[in-house]
PDB file of C-alpha atoms and ligand atoms in Angstrom:
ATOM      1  CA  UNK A 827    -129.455-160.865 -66.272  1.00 66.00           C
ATOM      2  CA  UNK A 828    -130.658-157.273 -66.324  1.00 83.00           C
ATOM      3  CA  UNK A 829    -129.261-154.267 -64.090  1.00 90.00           C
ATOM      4  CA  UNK A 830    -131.778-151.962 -62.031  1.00 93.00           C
ATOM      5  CA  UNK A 831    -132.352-149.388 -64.283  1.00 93.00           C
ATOM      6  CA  UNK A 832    -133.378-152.070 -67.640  1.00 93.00           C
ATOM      7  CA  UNK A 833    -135.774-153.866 -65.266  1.00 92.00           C
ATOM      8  CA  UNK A 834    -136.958-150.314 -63.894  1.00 94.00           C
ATOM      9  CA  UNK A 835    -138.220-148.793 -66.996  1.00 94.00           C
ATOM     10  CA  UNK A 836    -139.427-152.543 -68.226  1.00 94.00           C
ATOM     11  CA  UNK A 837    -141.762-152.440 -65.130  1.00 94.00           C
ATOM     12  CA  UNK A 838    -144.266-149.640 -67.101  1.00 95.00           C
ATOM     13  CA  UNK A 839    -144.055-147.449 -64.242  1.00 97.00           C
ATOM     14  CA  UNK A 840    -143.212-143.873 -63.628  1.00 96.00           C
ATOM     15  CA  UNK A 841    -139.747-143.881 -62.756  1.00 95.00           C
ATOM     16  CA  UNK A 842    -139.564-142.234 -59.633  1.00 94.00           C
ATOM     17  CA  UNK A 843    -141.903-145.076 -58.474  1.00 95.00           C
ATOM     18  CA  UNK A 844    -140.387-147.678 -59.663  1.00 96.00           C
ATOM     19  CA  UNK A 845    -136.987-146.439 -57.928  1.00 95.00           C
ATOM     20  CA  UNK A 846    -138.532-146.384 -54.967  1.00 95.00           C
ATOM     21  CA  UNK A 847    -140.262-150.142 -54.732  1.00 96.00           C
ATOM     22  CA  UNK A 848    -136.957-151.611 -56.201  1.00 95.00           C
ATOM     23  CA  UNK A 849    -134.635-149.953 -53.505  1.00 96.00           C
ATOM     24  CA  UNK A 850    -136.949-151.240 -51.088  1.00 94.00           C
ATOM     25  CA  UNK A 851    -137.290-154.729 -52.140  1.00 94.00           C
ATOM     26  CA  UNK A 852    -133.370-154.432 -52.881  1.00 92.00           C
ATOM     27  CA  UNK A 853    -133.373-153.570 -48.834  1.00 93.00           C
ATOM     28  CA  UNK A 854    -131.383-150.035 -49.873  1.00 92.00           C
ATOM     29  CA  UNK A 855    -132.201-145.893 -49.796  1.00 91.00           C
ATOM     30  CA  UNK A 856    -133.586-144.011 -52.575  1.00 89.00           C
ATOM     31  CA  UNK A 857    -130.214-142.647 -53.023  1.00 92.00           C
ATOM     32  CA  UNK A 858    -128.381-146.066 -53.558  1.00 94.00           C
ATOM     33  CA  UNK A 859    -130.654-146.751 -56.362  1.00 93.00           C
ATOM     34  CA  UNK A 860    -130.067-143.620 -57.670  1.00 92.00           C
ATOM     35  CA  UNK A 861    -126.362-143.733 -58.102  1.00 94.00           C
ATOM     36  CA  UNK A 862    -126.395-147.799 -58.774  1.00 92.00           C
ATOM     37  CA  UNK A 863    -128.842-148.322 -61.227  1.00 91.00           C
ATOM     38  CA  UNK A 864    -126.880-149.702 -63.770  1.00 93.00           C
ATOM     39  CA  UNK A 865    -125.723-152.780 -61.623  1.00 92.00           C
ATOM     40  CA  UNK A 866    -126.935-156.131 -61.966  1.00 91.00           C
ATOM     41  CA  UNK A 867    -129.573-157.079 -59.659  1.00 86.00           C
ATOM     42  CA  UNK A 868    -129.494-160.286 -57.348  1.00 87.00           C
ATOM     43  CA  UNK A 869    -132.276-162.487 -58.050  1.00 89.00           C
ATOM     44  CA  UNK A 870    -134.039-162.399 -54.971  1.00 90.00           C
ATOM     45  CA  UNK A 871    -134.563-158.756 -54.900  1.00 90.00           C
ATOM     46  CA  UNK A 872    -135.509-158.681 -58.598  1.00 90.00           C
ATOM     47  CA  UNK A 873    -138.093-161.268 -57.653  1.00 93.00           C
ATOM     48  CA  UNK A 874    -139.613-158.630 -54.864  1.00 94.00           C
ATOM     49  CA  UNK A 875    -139.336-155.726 -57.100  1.00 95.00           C
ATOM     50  CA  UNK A 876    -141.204-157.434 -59.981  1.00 95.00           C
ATOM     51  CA  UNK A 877    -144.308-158.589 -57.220  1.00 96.00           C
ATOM     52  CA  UNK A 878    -144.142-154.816 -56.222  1.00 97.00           C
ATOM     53  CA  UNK A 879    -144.521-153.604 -59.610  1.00 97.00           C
ATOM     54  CA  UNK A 880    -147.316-155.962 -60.364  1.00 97.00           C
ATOM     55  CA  UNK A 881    -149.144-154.721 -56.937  1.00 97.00           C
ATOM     56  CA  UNK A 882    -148.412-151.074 -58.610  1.00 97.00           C
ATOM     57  CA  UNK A 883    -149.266-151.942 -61.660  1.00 96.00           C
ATOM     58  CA  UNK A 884    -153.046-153.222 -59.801  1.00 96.00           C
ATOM     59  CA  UNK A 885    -153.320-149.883 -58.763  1.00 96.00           C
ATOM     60  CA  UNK A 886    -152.491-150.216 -54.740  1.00 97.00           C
ATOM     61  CA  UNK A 887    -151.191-147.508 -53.466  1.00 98.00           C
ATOM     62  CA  UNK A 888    -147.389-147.222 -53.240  1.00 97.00           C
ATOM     63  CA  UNK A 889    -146.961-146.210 -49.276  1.00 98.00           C
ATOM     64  CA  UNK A 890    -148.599-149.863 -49.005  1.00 98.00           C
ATOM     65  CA  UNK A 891    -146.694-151.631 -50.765  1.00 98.00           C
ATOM     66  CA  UNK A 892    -143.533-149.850 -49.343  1.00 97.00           C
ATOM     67  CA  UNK A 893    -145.204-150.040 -46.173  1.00 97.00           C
ATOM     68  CA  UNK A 894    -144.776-146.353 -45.016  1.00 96.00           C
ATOM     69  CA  UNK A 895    -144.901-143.270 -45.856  1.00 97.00           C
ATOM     70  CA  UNK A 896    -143.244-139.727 -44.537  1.00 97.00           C
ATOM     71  CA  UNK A 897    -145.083-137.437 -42.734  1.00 98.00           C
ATOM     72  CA  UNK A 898    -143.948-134.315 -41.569  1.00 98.00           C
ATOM     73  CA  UNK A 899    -139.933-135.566 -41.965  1.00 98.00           C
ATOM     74  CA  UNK A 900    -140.674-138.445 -39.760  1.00 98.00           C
ATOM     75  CA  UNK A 901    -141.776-141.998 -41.086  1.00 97.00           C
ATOM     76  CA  UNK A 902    -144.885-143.402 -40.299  1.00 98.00           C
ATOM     77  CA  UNK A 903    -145.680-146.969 -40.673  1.00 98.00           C
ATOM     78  CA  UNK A 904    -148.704-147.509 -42.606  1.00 98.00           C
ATOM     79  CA  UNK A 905    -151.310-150.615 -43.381  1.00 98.00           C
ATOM     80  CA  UNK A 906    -154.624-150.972 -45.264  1.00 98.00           C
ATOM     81  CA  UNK A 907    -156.358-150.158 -41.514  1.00 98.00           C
ATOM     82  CA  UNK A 908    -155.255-146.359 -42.265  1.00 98.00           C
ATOM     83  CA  UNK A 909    -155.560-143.596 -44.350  1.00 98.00           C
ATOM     84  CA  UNK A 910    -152.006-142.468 -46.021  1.00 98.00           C
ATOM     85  CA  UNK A 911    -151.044-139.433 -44.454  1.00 98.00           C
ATOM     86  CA  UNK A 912    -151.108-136.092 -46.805  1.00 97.00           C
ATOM     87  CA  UNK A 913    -149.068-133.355 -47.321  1.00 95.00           C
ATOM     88  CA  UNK A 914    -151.637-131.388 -47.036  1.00 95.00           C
ATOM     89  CA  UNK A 915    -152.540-132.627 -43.402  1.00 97.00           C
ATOM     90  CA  UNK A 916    -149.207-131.008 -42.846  1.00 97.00           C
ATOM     91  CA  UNK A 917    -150.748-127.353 -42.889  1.00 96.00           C
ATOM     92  CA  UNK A 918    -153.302-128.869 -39.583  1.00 97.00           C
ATOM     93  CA  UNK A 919    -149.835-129.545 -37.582  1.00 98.00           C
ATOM     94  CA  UNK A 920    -148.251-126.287 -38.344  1.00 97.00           C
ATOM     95  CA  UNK A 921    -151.533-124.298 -37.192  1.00 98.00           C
ATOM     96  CA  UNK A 922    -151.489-126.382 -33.990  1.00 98.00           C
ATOM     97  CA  UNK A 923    -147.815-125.885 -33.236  1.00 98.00           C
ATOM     98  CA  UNK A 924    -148.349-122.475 -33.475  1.00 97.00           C
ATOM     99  CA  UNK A 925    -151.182-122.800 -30.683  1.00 97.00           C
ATOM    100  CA  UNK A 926    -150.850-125.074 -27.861  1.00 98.00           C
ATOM    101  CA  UNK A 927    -149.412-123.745 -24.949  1.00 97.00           C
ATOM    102  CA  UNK A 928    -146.493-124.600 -23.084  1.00 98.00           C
ATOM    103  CA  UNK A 929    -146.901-127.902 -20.934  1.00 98.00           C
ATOM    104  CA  UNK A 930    -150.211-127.348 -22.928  1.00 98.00           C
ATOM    105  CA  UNK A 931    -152.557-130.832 -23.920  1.00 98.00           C
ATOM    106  CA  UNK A 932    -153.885-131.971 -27.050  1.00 98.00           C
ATOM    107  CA  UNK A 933    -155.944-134.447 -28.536  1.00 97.00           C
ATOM    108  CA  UNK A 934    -156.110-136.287 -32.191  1.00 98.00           C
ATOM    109  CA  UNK A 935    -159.728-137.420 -32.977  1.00 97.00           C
ATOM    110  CA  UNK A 936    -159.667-140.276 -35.143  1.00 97.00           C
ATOM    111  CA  UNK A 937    -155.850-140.565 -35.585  1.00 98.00           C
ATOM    112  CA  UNK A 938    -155.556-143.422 -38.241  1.00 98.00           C
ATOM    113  CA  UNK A 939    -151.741-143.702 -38.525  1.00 98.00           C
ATOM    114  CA  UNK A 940    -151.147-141.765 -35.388  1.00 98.00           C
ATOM    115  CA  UNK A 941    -149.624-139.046 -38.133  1.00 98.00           C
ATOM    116  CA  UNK A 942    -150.569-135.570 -36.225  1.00 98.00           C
ATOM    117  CA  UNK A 943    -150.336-137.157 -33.070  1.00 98.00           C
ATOM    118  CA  UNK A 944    -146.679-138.306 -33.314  1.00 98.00           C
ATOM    119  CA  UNK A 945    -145.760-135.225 -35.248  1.00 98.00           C
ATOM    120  CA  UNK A 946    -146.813-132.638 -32.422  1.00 98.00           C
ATOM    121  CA  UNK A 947    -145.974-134.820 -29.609  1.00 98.00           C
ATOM    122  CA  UNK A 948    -142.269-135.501 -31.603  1.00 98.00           C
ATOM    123  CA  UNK A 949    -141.873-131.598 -31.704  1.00 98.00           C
ATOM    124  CA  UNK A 950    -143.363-130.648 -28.591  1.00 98.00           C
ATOM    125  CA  UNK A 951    -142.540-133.215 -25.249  1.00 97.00           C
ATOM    126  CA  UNK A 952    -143.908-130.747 -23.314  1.00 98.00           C
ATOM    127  CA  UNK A 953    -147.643-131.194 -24.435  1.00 98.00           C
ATOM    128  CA  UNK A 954    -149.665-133.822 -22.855  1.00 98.00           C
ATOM    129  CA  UNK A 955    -150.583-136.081 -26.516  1.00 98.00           C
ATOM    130  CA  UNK A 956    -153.816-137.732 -26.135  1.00 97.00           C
ATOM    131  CA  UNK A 957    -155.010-139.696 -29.414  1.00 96.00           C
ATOM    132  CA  UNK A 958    -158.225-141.596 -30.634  1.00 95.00           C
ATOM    133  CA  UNK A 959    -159.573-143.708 -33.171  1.00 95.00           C
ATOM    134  CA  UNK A 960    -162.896-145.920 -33.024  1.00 93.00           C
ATOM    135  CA  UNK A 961    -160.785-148.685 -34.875  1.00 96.00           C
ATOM    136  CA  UNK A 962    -158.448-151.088 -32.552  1.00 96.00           C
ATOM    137  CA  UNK A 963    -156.542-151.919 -36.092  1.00 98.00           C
ATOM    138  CA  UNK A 964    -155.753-148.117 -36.751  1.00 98.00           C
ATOM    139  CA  UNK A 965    -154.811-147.340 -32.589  1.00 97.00           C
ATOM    140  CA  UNK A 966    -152.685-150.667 -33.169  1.00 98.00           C
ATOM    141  CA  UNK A 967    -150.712-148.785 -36.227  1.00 98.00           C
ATOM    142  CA  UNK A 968    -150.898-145.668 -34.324  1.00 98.00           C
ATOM    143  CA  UNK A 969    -149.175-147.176 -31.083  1.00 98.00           C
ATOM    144  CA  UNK A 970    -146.193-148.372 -32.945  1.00 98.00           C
ATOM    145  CA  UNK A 971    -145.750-145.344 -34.723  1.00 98.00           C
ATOM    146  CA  UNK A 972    -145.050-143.469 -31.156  1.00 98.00           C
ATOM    147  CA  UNK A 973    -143.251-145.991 -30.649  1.00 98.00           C
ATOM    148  CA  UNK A 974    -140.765-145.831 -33.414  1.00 98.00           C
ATOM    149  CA  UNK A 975    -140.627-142.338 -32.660  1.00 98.00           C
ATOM    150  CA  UNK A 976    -140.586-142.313 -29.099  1.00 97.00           C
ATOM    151  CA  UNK A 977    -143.696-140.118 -27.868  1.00 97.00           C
ATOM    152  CA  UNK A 978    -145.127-140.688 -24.836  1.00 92.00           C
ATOM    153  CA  UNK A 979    -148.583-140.481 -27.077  1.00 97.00           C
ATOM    154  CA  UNK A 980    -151.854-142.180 -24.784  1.00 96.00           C
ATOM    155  CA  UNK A 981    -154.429-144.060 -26.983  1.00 95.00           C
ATOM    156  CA  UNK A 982    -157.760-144.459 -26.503  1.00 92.00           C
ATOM    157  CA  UNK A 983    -160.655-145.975 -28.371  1.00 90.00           C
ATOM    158  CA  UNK A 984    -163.343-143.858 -28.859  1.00 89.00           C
ATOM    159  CA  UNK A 985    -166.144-142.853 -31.383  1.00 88.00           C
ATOM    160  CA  UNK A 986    -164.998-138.972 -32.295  1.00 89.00           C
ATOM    161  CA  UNK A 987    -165.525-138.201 -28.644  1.00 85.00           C
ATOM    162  CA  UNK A 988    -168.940-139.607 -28.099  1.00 75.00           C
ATOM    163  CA  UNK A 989    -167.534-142.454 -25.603  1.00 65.00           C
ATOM    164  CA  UNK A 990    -165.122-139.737 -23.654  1.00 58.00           C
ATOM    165  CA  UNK A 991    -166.713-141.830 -20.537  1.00 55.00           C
ATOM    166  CA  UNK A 992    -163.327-143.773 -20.063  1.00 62.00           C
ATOM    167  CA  UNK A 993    -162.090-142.877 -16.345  1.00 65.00           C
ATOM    168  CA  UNK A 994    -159.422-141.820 -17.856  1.00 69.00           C
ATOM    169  CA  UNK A 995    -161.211-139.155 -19.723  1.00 72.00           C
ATOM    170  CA  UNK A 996    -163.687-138.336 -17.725  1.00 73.00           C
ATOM    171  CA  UNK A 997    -164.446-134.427 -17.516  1.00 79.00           C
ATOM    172  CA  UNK A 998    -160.835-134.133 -19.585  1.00 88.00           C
ATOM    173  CA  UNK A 999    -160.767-131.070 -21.072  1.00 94.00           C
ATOM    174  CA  UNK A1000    -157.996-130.191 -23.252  1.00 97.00           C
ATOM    175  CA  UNK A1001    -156.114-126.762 -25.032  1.00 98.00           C
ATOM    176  CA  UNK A1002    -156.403-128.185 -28.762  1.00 98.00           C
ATOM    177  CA  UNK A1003    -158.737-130.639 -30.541  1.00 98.00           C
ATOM    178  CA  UNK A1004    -157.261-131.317 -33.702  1.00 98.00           C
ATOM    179  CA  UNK A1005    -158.731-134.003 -36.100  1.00 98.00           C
ATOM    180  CA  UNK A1006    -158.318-135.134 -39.955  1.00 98.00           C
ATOM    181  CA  UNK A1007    -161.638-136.335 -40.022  1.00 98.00           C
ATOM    182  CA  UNK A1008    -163.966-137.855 -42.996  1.00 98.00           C
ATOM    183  CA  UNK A1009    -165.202-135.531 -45.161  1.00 98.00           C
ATOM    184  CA  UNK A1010    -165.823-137.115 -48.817  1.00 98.00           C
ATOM    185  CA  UNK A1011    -169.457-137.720 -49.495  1.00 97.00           C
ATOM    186  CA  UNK A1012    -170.509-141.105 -49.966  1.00 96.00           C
ATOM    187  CA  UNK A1013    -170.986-141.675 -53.672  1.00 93.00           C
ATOM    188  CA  UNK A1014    -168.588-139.025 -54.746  1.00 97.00           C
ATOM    189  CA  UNK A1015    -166.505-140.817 -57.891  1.00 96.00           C
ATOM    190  CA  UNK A1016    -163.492-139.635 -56.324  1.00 95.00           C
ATOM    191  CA  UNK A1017    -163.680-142.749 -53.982  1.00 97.00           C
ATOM    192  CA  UNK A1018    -163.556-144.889 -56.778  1.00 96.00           C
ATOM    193  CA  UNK A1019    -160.247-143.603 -58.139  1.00 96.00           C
ATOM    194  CA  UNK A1020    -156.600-143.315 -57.293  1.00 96.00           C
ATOM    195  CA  UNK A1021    -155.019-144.601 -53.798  1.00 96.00           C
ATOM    196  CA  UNK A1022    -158.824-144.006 -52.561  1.00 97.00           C
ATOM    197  CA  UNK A1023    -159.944-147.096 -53.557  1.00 97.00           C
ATOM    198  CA  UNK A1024    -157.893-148.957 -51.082  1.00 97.00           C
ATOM    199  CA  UNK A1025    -158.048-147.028 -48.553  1.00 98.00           C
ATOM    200  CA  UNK A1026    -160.173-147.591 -45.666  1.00 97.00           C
ATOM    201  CA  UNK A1027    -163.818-146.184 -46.368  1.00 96.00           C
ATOM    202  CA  UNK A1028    -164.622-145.686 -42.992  1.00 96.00           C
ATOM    203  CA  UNK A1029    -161.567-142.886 -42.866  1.00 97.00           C
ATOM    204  CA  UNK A1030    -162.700-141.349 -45.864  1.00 97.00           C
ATOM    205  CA  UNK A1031    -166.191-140.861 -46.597  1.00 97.00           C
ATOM    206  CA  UNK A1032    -169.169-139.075 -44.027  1.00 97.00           C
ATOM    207  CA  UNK A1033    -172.399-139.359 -44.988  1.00 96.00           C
ATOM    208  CA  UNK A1034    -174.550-137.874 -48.394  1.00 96.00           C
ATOM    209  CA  UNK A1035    -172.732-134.024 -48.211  1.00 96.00           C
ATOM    210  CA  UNK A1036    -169.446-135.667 -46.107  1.00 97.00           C
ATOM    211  CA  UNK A1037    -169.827-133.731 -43.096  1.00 98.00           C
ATOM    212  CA  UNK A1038    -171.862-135.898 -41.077  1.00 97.00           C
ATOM    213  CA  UNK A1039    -168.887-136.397 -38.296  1.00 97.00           C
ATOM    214  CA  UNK A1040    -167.767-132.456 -39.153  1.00 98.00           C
ATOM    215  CA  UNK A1041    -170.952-131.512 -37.395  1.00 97.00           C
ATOM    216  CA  UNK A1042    -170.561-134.083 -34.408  1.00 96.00           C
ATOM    217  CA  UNK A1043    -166.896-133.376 -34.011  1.00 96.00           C
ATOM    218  CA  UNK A1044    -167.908-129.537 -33.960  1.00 97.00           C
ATOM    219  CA  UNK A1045    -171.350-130.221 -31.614  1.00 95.00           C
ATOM    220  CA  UNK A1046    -169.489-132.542 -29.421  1.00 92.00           C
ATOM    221  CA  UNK A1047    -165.578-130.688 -28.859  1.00 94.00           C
ATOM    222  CA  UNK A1048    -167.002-127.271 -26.231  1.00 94.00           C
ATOM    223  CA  UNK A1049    -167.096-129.950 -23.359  1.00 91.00           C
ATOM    224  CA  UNK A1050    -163.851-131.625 -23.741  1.00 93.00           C
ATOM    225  CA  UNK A1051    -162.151-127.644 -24.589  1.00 96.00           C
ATOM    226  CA  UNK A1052    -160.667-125.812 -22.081  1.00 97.00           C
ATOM    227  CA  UNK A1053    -161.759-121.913 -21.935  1.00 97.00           C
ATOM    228  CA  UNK A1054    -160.301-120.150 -24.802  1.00 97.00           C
ATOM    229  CA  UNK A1055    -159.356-123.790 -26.315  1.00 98.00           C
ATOM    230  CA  UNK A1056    -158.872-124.790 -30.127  1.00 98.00           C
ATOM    231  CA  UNK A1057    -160.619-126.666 -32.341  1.00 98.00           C
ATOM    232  CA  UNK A1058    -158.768-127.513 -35.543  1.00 98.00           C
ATOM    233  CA  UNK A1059    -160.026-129.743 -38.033  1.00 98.00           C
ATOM    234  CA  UNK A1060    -159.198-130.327 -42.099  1.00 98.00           C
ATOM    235  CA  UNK A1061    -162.286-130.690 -44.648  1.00 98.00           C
ATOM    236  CA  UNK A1062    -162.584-130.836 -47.936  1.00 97.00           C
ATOM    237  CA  UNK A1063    -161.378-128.500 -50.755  1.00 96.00           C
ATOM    238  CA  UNK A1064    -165.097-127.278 -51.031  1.00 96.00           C
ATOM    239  CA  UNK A1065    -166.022-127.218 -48.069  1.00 98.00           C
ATOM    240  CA  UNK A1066    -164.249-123.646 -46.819  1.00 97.00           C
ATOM    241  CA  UNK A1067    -167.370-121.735 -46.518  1.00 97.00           C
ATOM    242  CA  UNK A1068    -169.841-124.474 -44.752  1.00 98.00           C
ATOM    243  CA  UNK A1069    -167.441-125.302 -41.974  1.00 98.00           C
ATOM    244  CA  UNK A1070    -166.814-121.558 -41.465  1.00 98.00           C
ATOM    245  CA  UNK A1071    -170.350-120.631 -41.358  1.00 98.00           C
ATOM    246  CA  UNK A1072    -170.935-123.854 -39.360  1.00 98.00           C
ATOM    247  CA  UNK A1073    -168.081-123.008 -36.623  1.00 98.00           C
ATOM    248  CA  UNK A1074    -169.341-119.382 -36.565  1.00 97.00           C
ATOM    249  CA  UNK A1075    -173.107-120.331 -35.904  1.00 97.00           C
ATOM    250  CA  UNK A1076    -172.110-122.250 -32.855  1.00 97.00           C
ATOM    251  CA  UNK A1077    -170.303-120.775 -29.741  1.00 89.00           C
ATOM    252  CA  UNK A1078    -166.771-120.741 -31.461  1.00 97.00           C
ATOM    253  CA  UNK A1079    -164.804-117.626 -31.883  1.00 97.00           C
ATOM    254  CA  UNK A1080    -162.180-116.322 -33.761  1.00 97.00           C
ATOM    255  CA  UNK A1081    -163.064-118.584 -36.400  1.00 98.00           C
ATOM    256  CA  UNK A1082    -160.331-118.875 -39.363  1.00 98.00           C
ATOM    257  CA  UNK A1083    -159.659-120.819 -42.670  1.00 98.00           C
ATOM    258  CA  UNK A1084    -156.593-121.650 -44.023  1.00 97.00           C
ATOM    259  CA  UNK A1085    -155.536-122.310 -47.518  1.00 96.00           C
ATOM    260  CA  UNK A1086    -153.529-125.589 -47.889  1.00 93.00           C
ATOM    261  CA  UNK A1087    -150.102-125.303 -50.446  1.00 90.00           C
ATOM    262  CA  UNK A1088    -152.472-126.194 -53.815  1.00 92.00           C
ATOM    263  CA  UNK A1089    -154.410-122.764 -52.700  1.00 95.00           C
ATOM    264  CA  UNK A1090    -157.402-124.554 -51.467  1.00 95.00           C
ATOM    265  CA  UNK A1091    -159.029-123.848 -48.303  1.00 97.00           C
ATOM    266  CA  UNK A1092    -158.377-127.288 -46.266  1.00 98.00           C
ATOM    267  CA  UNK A1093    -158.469-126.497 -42.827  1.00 98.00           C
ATOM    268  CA  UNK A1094    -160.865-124.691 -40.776  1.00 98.00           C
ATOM    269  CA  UNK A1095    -160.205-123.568 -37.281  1.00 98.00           C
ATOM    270  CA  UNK A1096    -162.383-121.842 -33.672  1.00 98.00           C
ATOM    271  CA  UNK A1097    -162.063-121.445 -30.178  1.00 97.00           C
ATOM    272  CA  UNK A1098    -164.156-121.113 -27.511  1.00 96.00           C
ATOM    273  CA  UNK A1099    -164.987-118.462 -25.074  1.00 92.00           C
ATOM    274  CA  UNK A1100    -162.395-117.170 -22.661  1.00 87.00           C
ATOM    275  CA  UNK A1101    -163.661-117.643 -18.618  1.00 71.00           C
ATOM    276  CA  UNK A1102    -163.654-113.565 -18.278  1.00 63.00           C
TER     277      UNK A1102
HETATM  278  N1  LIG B1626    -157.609-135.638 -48.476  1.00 74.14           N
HETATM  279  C1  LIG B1626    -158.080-136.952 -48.792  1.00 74.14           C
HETATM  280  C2  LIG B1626    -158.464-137.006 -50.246  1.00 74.14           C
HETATM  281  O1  LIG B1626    -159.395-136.367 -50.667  1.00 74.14           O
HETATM  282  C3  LIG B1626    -159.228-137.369 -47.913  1.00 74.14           C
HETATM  283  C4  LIG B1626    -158.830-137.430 -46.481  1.00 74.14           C
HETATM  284  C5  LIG B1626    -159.976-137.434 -45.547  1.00 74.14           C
HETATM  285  O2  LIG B1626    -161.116-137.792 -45.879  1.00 74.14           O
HETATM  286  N2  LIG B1626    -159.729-137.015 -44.368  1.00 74.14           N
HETATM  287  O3  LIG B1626    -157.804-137.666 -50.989  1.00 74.14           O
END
């Protein structure tokens, strides 16, 4: 027999991680494991921590294999269907918050885990959540995340907002657009590396510069903003100054950038005209 914390740093792993999948598979908090490490396991949870560490060990990414992942202090189921929500996607909810109106009504363009969705409708039930996602498998992961956290979020299937022809769309305009769109460029090595390699490609990468759905979700977001409505999107850490100039060479206004915590420019922002 072995306690926790023998079996832990036999696994190979960081520690931190390997905490983590053993208090899951032991069905206990972070914490527990903390302050019990040094007790003997039962066999049947040292028999799901070991398959978790060999999954680890394979490289997939730890919020599958716990199965979630925190977002914004909420927790967020996640599956291979969706991308694993980043703290840096954080800085997009924060820039919304401070913009929607009261009683105010937003949309998520391709919401994956239903992340920024559930996180603005969880701190504002006054806004109107709408959320999207051209994959049934990601609005499926998305659903039951409002669910677990009790927004009244409505989903819709749609390709960015090419397909806004649902009746229940039609001529919907809205006060924010907000999206975590694609951005990497197919072919960049980064895909092949890390948690990217299992994630879904489709979420990821956009085309040979990875702004292929940028431009769409820019072209195609006037006609479903209200006057004086926001467009909010996050890009690549590289991509600061094309979305900018992009935004500002269209119809938006008051076109911004913000830096994400790491000091890189991550989220780029525009409005459009006011009726007056
Ligand atoms: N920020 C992610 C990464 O580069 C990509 C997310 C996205 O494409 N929207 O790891």
């Amino acid at each position: 027999m072995s306690t926790w914390r023998e079996m832990m740093v036999a696994s190979g792993l960081p520690l931190n991680e390997a905490r983590l999948l053993a208090a899951h598979a032991a069905g206990r908090a972070r914490s527990w494991m903390l302050a019990h490490d040094d007790e003997e396991a039962a066999k049947d949870a040292l028999d799901a921590a070991h398959t978790a560490f060999v999954r680890r060990r394979a490289g997939e990414p730890v919020a599958y294999i716990l199965g979630e992942r925190e977002f914004y202090s909420l927790m967020f189921a996640v599956t291979p269907a969706v991308l694993i929500p980043r703290p840096e996607t954080e800085l997009l909810v924060d820039l919304v918050l401070e913009r929607l109106p009261l009683h105010g009504s937003l949309i998520d363009i391709g919401t994956g885990s239903g992340a920024i969705a559930v996180a603005v409708a969880h701190a504002r039930p006054d806004v109107e959540v709408w959320a999207c996602d051209i994959s049934m498998e990601a609005l499926a992961v998305a659903q039951s995340n409002s669910r677990r956290h009790g927004t009244g979020i409505r989903f819709v299937q749609s390709d960015l907002l090419a397909t806004f022809t649902s009746p229940a769309l039609a001529g919907k305009r809205f006060d924010v657009i907000v999206s975590n769109p694609p951005y990497i460029a197919e072919g960049d090595a980064h895909l092949s590396t890390g948690d990217l390699r299992f994630e879904p490609h489709a979420a990821l990468a956009s085309g040979t510069d990875g702004l292929t759905l940028i431009r769409r979700l820019a072209a195609e977001a006037p006609a479903h903003l209200k006057p004086a409505g926001w467009l909010l999107f996050e890009h690549g850490y590289d991509q600061g100054g094309i979305c900018h100039s992009l935004l500002q060479s269209m119809e938006y206004k008051e076109v911004f950038t913000n830096i994400d915590l790491a000091g890189h420019p991550r989220v780029c922002a525009g409005r459009t005209a006011n009726l007056t």
